[in-house]
Short mmCIF file of C-alpha atoms in Angstrom, two decimals:
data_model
loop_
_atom_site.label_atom_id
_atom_site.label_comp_id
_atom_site.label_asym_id
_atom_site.label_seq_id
_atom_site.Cartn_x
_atom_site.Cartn_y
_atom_site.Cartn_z
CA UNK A 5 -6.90 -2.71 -12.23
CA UNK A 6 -7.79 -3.13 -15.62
CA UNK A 7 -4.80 -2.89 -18.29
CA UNK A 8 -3.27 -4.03 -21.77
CA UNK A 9 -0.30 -1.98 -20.50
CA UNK A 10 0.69 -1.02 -16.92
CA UNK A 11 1.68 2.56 -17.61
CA UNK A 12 -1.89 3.32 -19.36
CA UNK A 13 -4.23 1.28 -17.50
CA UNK A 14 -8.29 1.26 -18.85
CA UNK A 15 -9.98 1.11 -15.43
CA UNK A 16 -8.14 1.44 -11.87
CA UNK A 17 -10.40 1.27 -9.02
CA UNK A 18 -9.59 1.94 -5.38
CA UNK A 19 -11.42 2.30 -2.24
CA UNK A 20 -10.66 1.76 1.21
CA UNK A 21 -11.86 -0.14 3.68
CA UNK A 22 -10.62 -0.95 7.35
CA UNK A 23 -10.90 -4.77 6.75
CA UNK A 24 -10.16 -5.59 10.55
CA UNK A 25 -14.09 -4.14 11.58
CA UNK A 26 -16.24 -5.99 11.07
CA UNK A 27 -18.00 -3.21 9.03
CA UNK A 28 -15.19 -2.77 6.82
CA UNK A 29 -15.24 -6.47 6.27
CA UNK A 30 -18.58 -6.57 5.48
CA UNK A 31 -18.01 -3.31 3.00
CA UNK A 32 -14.69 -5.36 1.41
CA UNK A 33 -17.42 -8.49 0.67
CA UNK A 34 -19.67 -5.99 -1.15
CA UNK A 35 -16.71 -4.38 -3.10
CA UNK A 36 -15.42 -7.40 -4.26
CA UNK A 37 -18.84 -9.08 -4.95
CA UNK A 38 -19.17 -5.87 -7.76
CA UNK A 39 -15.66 -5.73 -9.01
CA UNK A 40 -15.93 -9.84 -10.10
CA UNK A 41 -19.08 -9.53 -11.56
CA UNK A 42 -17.57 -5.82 -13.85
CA UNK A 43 -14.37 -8.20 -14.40
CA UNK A 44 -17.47 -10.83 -15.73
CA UNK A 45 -18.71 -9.08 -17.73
CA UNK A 46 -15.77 -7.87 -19.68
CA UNK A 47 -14.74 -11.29 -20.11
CA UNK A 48 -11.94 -11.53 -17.54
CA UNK A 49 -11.19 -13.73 -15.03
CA UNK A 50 -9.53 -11.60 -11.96
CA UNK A 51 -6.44 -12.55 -10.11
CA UNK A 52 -7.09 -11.14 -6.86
CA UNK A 53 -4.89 -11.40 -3.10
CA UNK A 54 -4.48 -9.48 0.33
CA UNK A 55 -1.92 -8.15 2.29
CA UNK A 56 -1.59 -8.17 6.52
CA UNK A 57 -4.91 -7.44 7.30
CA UNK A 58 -6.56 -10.45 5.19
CA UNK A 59 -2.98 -12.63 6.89
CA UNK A 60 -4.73 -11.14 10.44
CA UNK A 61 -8.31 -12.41 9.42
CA UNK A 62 -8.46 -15.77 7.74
CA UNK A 63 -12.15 -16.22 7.71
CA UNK A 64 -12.80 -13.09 5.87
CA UNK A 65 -9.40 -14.35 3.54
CA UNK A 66 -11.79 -17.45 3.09
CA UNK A 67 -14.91 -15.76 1.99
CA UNK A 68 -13.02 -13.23 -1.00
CA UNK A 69 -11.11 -16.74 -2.17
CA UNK A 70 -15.25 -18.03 -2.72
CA UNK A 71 -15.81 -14.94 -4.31
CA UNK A 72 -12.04 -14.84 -6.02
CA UNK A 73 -11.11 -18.68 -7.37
CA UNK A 74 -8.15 -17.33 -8.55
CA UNK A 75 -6.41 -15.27 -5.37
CA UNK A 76 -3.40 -15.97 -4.07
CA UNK A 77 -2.20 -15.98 -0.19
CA UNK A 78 0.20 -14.26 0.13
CA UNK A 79 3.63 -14.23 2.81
CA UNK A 80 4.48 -10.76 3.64
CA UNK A 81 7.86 -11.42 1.78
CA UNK A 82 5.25 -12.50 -1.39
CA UNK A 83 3.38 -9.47 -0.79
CA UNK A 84 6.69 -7.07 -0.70
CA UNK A 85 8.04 -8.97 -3.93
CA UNK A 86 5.45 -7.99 -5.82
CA UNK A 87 5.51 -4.56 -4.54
CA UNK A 88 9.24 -4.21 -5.45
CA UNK A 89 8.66 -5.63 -8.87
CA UNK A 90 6.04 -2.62 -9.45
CA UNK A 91 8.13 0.14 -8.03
CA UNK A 92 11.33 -1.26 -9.40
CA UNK A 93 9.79 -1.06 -13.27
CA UNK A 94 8.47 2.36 -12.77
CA UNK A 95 11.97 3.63 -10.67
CA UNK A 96 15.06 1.57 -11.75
CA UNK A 97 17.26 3.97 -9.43
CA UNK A 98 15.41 2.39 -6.46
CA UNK A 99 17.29 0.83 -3.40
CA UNK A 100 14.78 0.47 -0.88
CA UNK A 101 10.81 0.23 -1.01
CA UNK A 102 8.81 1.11 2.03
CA UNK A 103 5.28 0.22 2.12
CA UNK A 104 3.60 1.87 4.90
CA UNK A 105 -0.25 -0.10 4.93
CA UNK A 106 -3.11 0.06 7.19
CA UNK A 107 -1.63 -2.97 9.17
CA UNK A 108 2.21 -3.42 9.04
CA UNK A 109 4.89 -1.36 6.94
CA UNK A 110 7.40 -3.36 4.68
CA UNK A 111 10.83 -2.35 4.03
CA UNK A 112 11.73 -4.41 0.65
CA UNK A 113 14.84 -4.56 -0.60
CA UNK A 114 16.14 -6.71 -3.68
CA UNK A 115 17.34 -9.59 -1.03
CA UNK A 116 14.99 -9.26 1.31
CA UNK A 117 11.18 -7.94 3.20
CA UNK A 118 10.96 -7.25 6.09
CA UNK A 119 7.69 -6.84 8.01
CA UNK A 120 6.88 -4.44 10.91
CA UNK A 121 3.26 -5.04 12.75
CA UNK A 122 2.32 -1.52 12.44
CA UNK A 123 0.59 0.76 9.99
CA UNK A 124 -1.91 3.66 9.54
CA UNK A 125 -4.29 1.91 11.33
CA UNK A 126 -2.30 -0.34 13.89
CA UNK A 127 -0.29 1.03 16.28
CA UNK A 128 3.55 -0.10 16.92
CA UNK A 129 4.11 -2.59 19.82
CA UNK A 130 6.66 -1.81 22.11
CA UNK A 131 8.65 -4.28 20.83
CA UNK A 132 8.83 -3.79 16.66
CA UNK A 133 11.52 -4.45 15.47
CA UNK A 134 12.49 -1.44 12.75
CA UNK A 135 15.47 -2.39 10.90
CA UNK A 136 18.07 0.01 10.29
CA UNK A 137 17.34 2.27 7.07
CA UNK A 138 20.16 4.74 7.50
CA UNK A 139 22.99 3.16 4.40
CA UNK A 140 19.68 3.52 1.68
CA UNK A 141 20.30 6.46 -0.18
CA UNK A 142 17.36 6.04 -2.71
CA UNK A 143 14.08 5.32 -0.78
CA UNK A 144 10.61 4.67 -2.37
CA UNK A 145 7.24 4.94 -0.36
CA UNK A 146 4.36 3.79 -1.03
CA UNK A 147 0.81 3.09 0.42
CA UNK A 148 -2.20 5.34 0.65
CA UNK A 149 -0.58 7.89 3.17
CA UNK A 150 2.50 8.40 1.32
CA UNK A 151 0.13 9.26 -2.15
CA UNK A 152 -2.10 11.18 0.33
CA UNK A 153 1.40 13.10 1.23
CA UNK A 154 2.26 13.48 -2.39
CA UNK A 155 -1.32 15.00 -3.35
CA UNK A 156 -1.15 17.17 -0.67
CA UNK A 157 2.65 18.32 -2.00
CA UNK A 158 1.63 18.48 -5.82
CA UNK A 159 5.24 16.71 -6.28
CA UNK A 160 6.21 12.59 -6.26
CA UNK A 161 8.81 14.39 -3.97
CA UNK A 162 7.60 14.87 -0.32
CA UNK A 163 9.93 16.57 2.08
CA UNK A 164 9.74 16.44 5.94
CA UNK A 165 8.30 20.03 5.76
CA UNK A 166 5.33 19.07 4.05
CA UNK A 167 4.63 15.72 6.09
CA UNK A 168 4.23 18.45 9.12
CA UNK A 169 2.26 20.90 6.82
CA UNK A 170 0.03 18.36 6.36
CA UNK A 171 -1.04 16.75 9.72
CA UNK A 172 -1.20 20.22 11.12
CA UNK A 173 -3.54 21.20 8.54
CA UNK A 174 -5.65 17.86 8.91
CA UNK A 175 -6.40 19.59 12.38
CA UNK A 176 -8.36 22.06 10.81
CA UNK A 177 -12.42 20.76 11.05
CA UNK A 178 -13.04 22.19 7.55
CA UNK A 179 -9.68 21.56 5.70
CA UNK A 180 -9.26 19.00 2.55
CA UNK A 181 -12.99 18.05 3.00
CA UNK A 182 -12.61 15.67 -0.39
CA UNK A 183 -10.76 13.20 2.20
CA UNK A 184 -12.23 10.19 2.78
CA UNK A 185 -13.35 10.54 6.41
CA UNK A 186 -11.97 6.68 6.94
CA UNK A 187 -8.65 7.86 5.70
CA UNK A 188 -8.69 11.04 7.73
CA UNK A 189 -9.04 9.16 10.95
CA UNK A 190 -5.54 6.75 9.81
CA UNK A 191 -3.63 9.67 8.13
CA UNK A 192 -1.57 11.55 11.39
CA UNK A 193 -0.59 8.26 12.60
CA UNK A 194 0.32 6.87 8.93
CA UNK A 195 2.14 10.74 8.73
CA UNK A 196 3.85 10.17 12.29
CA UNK A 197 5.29 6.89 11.12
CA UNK A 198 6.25 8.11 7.46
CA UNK A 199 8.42 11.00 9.93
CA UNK A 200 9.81 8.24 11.62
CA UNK A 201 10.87 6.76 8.89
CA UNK A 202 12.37 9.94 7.23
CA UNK A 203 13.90 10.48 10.31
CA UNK A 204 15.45 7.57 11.19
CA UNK A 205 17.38 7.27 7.64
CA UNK A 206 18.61 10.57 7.37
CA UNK A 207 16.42 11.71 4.96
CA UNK A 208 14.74 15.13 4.48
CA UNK A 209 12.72 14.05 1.45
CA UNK A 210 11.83 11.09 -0.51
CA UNK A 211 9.95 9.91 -3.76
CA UNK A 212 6.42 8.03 -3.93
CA UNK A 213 4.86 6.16 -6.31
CA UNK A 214 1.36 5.31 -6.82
CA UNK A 215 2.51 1.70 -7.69
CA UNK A 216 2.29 -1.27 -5.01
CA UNK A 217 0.98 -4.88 -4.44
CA UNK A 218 -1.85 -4.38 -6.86
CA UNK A 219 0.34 -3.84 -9.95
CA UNK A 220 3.08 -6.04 -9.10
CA UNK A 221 -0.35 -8.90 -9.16
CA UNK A 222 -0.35 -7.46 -13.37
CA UNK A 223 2.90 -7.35 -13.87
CA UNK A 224 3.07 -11.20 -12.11
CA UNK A 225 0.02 -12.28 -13.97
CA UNK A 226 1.53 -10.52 -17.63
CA UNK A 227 4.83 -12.66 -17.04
CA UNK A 228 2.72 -16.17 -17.35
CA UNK A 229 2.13 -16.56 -13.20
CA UNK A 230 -1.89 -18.44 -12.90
CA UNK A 231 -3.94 -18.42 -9.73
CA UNK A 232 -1.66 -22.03 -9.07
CA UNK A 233 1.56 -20.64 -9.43
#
């Protein structure tokens, strides 16, 4: 992401990458090799970080902070600040921010993040612990699914109905072919979860925003915060 202002940006970027293969990781070293030297060459220095996946694979975390000298590790309750700070700015009315990831799903809160090991791409372990969603009355998700969800809506509002219209129509062999074929294989369990979710707090639709981790890192770096902060 490449801005003077967060609500017009000049260049955002995103691919994905399943960053706990080994392929993926090896992909994730290319990416980021090409995004610092485009950030070189327009005369920027990049603040870069990672969320559970890179917290799951420190050598690979080691290698993007050779490429990156100014990243920053980040907690999961750093990782869901900046995430609320992003979602916050673009929807004050906001009481609860879920961010459903390939590796865990963070429920973010003004007081508080909490972190559940499970994702689009990671199964839930018997034992997660899903805290109890049902007095939020305002949710925000947010994460590639939940966009995914959105597209596949044409509305920021995505109802229960059309998390079902859409995994039943990813079982069609020749439907949405534009998908990424990565993201294809991650989107009915990231879908499952996001009905969980809906489900367990009661509510038949919610908003999304395209905002997360990535521009709470501008809106961080904007307010003065360095690579030593």
């Amino acid at each position: 992401l490449i801005a003077a202002r967060l609500d017009d940006p000049m260049v955002r970027r995103q691919q994905l990458v399943d960053a706990l293969d080994d392929g993926g990781a090896v992909r994730l070293l290319e990416l980021a090799s090409e995004l610092k030297a485009a950030a070189g060459r327009a005369g920027i220095e990049p603040l870069a970080a990672g969320g559970e996946a890179l917290r799951l694979n420190s050598r690979l975390e080691t290698r993007l902070q050779e490429i990156f000298p100014c990243w920053w590790h980040l907690t999961p309750r750093a990782e869901g600040r900046l995430a609320w700070m992003a979602v916050k700015a673009e929807h004050p009315e906001c009481d609860l921010v879920i961010d459903l990831g390939g590796g865990s799903t963070e429920f973010i809160t003004m007081a508080q993040t909490v972190s559940v090991p499970a994702g689009a791409a990671r199964p839930a372990d018997e034992g997660a612990g899903w805290p109890d969603v049902r007095r939020y009355e305002r949710p925000v998700f947010i994460g590639g699914t939940a966009v995914a969800a959105a597209h596949f809506a044409q509305s920021s509002t995505v109802r229960l109905d059309d998390i079902a219209g859409f995994g039943r129509t990813l079982l069609e062999p020749h439907a949405l072919p534009s998908i990424d074929p990565l993201r294809r294989r991650i989107l009915p369990r990231g879908l499952s979860l996001i009905e969980d979710i809906m489900r367990r707090g009661g509510w038949p639709a919610v908003r999304v925003s395209q905002r997360g981790l990535t521009e709470g890192l501008w809106l961080a770096a904007s307010l003065g915060r360095g690579c030593s902060d």
